[in-house]
């Protein structure tokens, strides 16, 4: 449901990105902020209205964002899951 709001809430995502840049998190992107917010909302099964979704974006703290990035990095691709032999020549 929230996927259809991406274009509508883009200014809020840009604003949050600019806020993070001012705080020194220069690598923050609007796409990563979008993924962070949608990942948080997947755990919550309640239906949101547009203004509640924008509120979630604006309430996102730098600490929550960095925690999400760290967890996402640890949950990255499992290179050894397909039982393939890596050729390291």
XYZ file of N, CA and C in Angstrom:
267
model
N 0.813 -1.197 0.000
C 0.000 0.000 0.000
C 0.857 1.261 0.000
N 1.925 1.260 0.797
C 2.744 2.465 0.887
C 3.580 2.701 -0.366
N 3.773 1.676 -1.178
C 4.564 1.830 -2.405
C 3.971 2.902 -3.322
N 2.674 3.035 -3.319
C 2.027 4.026 -4.184
C 2.250 5.451 -3.687
N 2.686 5.620 -2.459
C 2.900 6.947 -1.879
C 4.319 7.467 -2.090
N 5.175 6.690 -2.702
C 6.587 7.071 -2.803
C 6.763 8.445 -3.456
N 6.094 8.682 -4.567
C 6.221 9.982 -5.231
C 5.617 11.103 -4.396
N 4.547 10.799 -3.693
C 3.867 11.807 -2.880
C 4.721 12.242 -1.694
N 5.398 11.302 -1.057
C 6.181 11.621 0.137
C 7.644 11.938 -0.187
N 7.992 11.995 -1.452
C 9.379 12.258 -1.839
C 9.942 13.537 -1.206
N 9.168 14.648 -1.136
C 9.713 15.842 -0.464
C 10.073 15.595 1.007
N 9.308 14.781 1.706
C 9.623 14.457 3.099
C 10.903 13.622 3.171
N 11.072 12.704 2.233
C 12.297 11.899 2.185
C 13.512 12.778 1.903
N 13.355 13.720 0.980
C 14.441 14.657 0.664
C 14.790 15.511 1.882
N 13.764 15.959 2.595
C 13.977 16.764 3.795
C 14.738 15.974 4.853
N 14.370 14.721 5.031
C 15.054 13.877 6.011
C 16.493 13.624 5.587
N 16.715 13.421 4.290
C 18.081 13.231 3.778
C 18.918 14.474 4.058
N 18.348 15.652 3.799
C 19.065 16.900 4.056
C 19.378 17.059 5.543
N 18.438 16.659 6.395
C 18.670 16.721 7.844
C 19.843 15.837 8.230
N 19.876 14.616 7.703
C 20.974 13.711 8.018
C 22.299 14.251 7.494
N 22.279 14.885 6.334
C 23.506 15.472 5.799
C 24.001 16.588 6.715
N 23.085 17.393 7.245
C 23.478 18.460 8.170
C 24.073 17.888 9.458
N 23.625 16.709 9.844
C 24.147 16.054 11.044
C 25.451 15.305 10.791
N 25.913 15.306 9.535
C 27.193 14.684 9.212
C 27.090 13.324 8.559
N 25.888 12.850 8.311
C 25.706 11.562 7.642
C 25.565 11.806 6.141
N 26.695 12.113 5.507
C 26.701 12.531 4.110
C 26.333 11.434 3.126
N 26.405 10.194 3.538
C 26.098 9.091 2.625
C 24.632 8.683 2.642
N 23.829 9.324 3.466
C 22.398 9.004 3.520
C 21.749 9.372 2.193
N 20.887 8.478 1.695
C 20.176 8.736 0.447
C 18.677 8.605 0.684
N 17.913 9.216 -0.194
C 16.462 9.127 -0.069
C 15.991 7.688 -0.258
N 16.650 6.948 -1.133
C 16.259 5.554 -1.375
C 16.501 4.692 -0.142
N 17.623 4.895 0.547
C 17.898 4.135 1.764
C 16.920 4.511 2.879
N 16.581 5.783 2.975
C 15.608 6.217 3.983
C 14.260 5.580 3.689
N 13.874 5.530 2.422
C 12.619 4.874 2.030
C 12.634 3.401 2.448
N 13.738 2.701 2.167
C 13.841 1.287 2.529
C 13.793 1.095 4.042
N 14.418 1.994 4.771
C 14.419 1.918 6.230
C 13.001 2.060 6.775
N 12.278 3.052 6.289
C 10.914 3.292 6.767
C 10.004 2.118 6.399
N 10.091 1.637 5.172
C 9.215 0.535 4.772
C 9.566 -0.752 5.516
N 10.845 -0.959 5.837
C 11.231 -2.136 6.613
C 10.655 -2.055 8.024
N 10.661 -0.874 8.597
C 10.079 -0.696 9.933
C 8.583 -0.950 9.898
N 7.927 -0.533 8.836
C 6.482 -0.671 8.758
C 6.042 -2.092 8.444
N 6.923 -2.908 7.870
C 6.570 -4.306 7.584
C 6.343 -5.091 8.868
N 7.028 -4.682 9.920
C 6.825 -5.343 11.211
C 5.486 -4.951 11.815
N 5.015 -3.749 11.494
C 3.754 -3.245 12.021
C 2.646 -3.578 11.028
N 1.663 -4.324 11.447
C 0.614 -4.799 10.539
C -0.561 -3.821 10.414
N -0.540 -2.724 11.147
C -1.645 -1.764 11.088
C -1.611 -0.978 9.778
N -2.787 -0.663 9.275
C -2.903 0.178 8.086
C -2.614 1.626 8.468
N -1.837 2.299 7.660
C -1.506 3.695 7.917
C -2.198 4.597 6.913
N -2.489 5.785 7.377
C -2.951 6.813 6.471
C -1.733 7.622 6.037
N -1.895 8.416 5.004
C -0.760 9.153 4.438
C -0.084 10.041 5.479
N -0.853 10.775 6.254
C -0.240 11.679 7.230
C 0.518 10.909 8.314
N 0.086 9.704 8.641
C 0.808 8.886 9.610
C 2.119 8.375 9.021
N 2.091 8.062 7.736
C 3.301 7.610 7.065
C 4.338 8.728 6.990
N 3.890 9.936 6.653
C 4.809 11.082 6.617
C 5.373 11.333 8.016
N 4.544 11.170 9.035
C 5.008 11.327 10.412
C 6.108 10.328 10.732
N 5.984 9.096 10.250
C 7.020 8.085 10.462
C 8.342 8.516 9.825
N 8.257 9.121 8.656
C 9.471 9.605 7.982
C 10.105 10.724 8.790
N 9.291 11.690 9.207
C 9.832 12.844 9.901
C 10.345 12.498 11.303
N 9.837 11.434 11.910
C 10.273 11.023 13.246
C 11.512 10.141 13.220
N 11.917 9.688 12.060
C 13.081 8.810 11.956
C 14.321 9.535 12.475
N 14.951 8.949 13.458
C 16.161 9.563 14.008
C 17.392 9.017 13.291
N 18.465 9.756 13.401
C 19.722 9.315 12.796
C 20.179 8.006 13.425
N 19.953 7.853 14.720
C 20.331 6.616 15.411
C 19.559 5.421 14.867
N 18.256 5.556 14.678
C 17.453 4.462 14.124
C 17.901 4.119 12.711
N 18.196 5.154 11.934
C 18.650 4.950 10.558
C 19.981 4.193 10.528
N 20.922 4.611 11.365
C 22.229 3.955 11.392
C 22.114 2.525 11.913
N 21.239 2.288 12.881
C 21.011 0.912 13.351
C 20.471 0.040 12.231
N 19.524 0.576 11.453
C 18.970 -0.171 10.333
C 20.050 -0.477 9.295
N 20.905 0.505 9.001
C 21.989 0.274 8.039
C 22.929 -0.827 8.516
N 23.253 -0.810 9.806
C 24.153 -1.815 10.361
C 23.541 -3.205 10.273
N 22.289 -3.328 10.672
C 21.607 -4.623 10.619
C 21.476 -5.096 9.177
N 21.183 -4.182 8.265
C 21.073 -4.546 6.851
C 22.397 -5.044 6.305
N 23.487 -4.445 6.760
C 24.802 -4.888 6.305
C 25.099 -6.295 6.792
N 24.718 -6.597 8.034
C 24.931 -7.945 8.567
C 24.013 -8.969 7.910
N 22.859 -8.530 7.438
C 21.918 -9.443 6.797
C 22.116 -9.479 5.286
N 23.238 -9.034 4.826
C 23.530 -8.981 3.404
C 23.479 -10.349 2.760
N 23.887 -10.445 1.518
C 23.806 -11.714 0.796
C 24.678 -12.785 1.448
N 24.164 -13.980 1.484
C 24.899 -15.118 2.008
C 25.613 -15.791 0.835
N 26.871 -15.490 0.677
C 27.633 -15.945 -0.477
C 27.885 -17.448 -0.463
N 27.753 -18.075 0.681
C 28.079 -19.485 0.791
C 26.843 -20.361 0.886
N 25.677 -19.805 0.634
C 24.445 -20.573 0.807
C 24.154 -21.525 -0.355
N 24.733 -21.319 -1.500
C 24.404 -22.130 -2.659
C 25.368 -23.290 -2.881
N 26.237 -23.542 -1.931
C 27.173 -24.658 -1.982
C 28.049 -24.644 -3.231
N 28.357 -23.483 -3.707
C 29.238 -23.366 -4.860
C 30.673 -23.179 -4.376
N 31.595 -23.676 -5.139
C 32.999 -23.499 -4.819
C 33.445 -22.190 -5.452
N 34.029 -21.340 -4.637
C 34.533 -20.058 -5.139
C 35.920 -20.237 -5.713
N 36.135 -19.708 -6.900
C 37.435 -19.759 -7.519
C 38.179 -18.470 -7.152
N 39.130 -18.554 -6.248
C 39.822 -17.386 -5.745
C 41.190 -17.201 -6.382
N 41.324 -17.547 -7.637
C 42.614 -17.420 -8.332
C 42.894 -16.001 -8.700
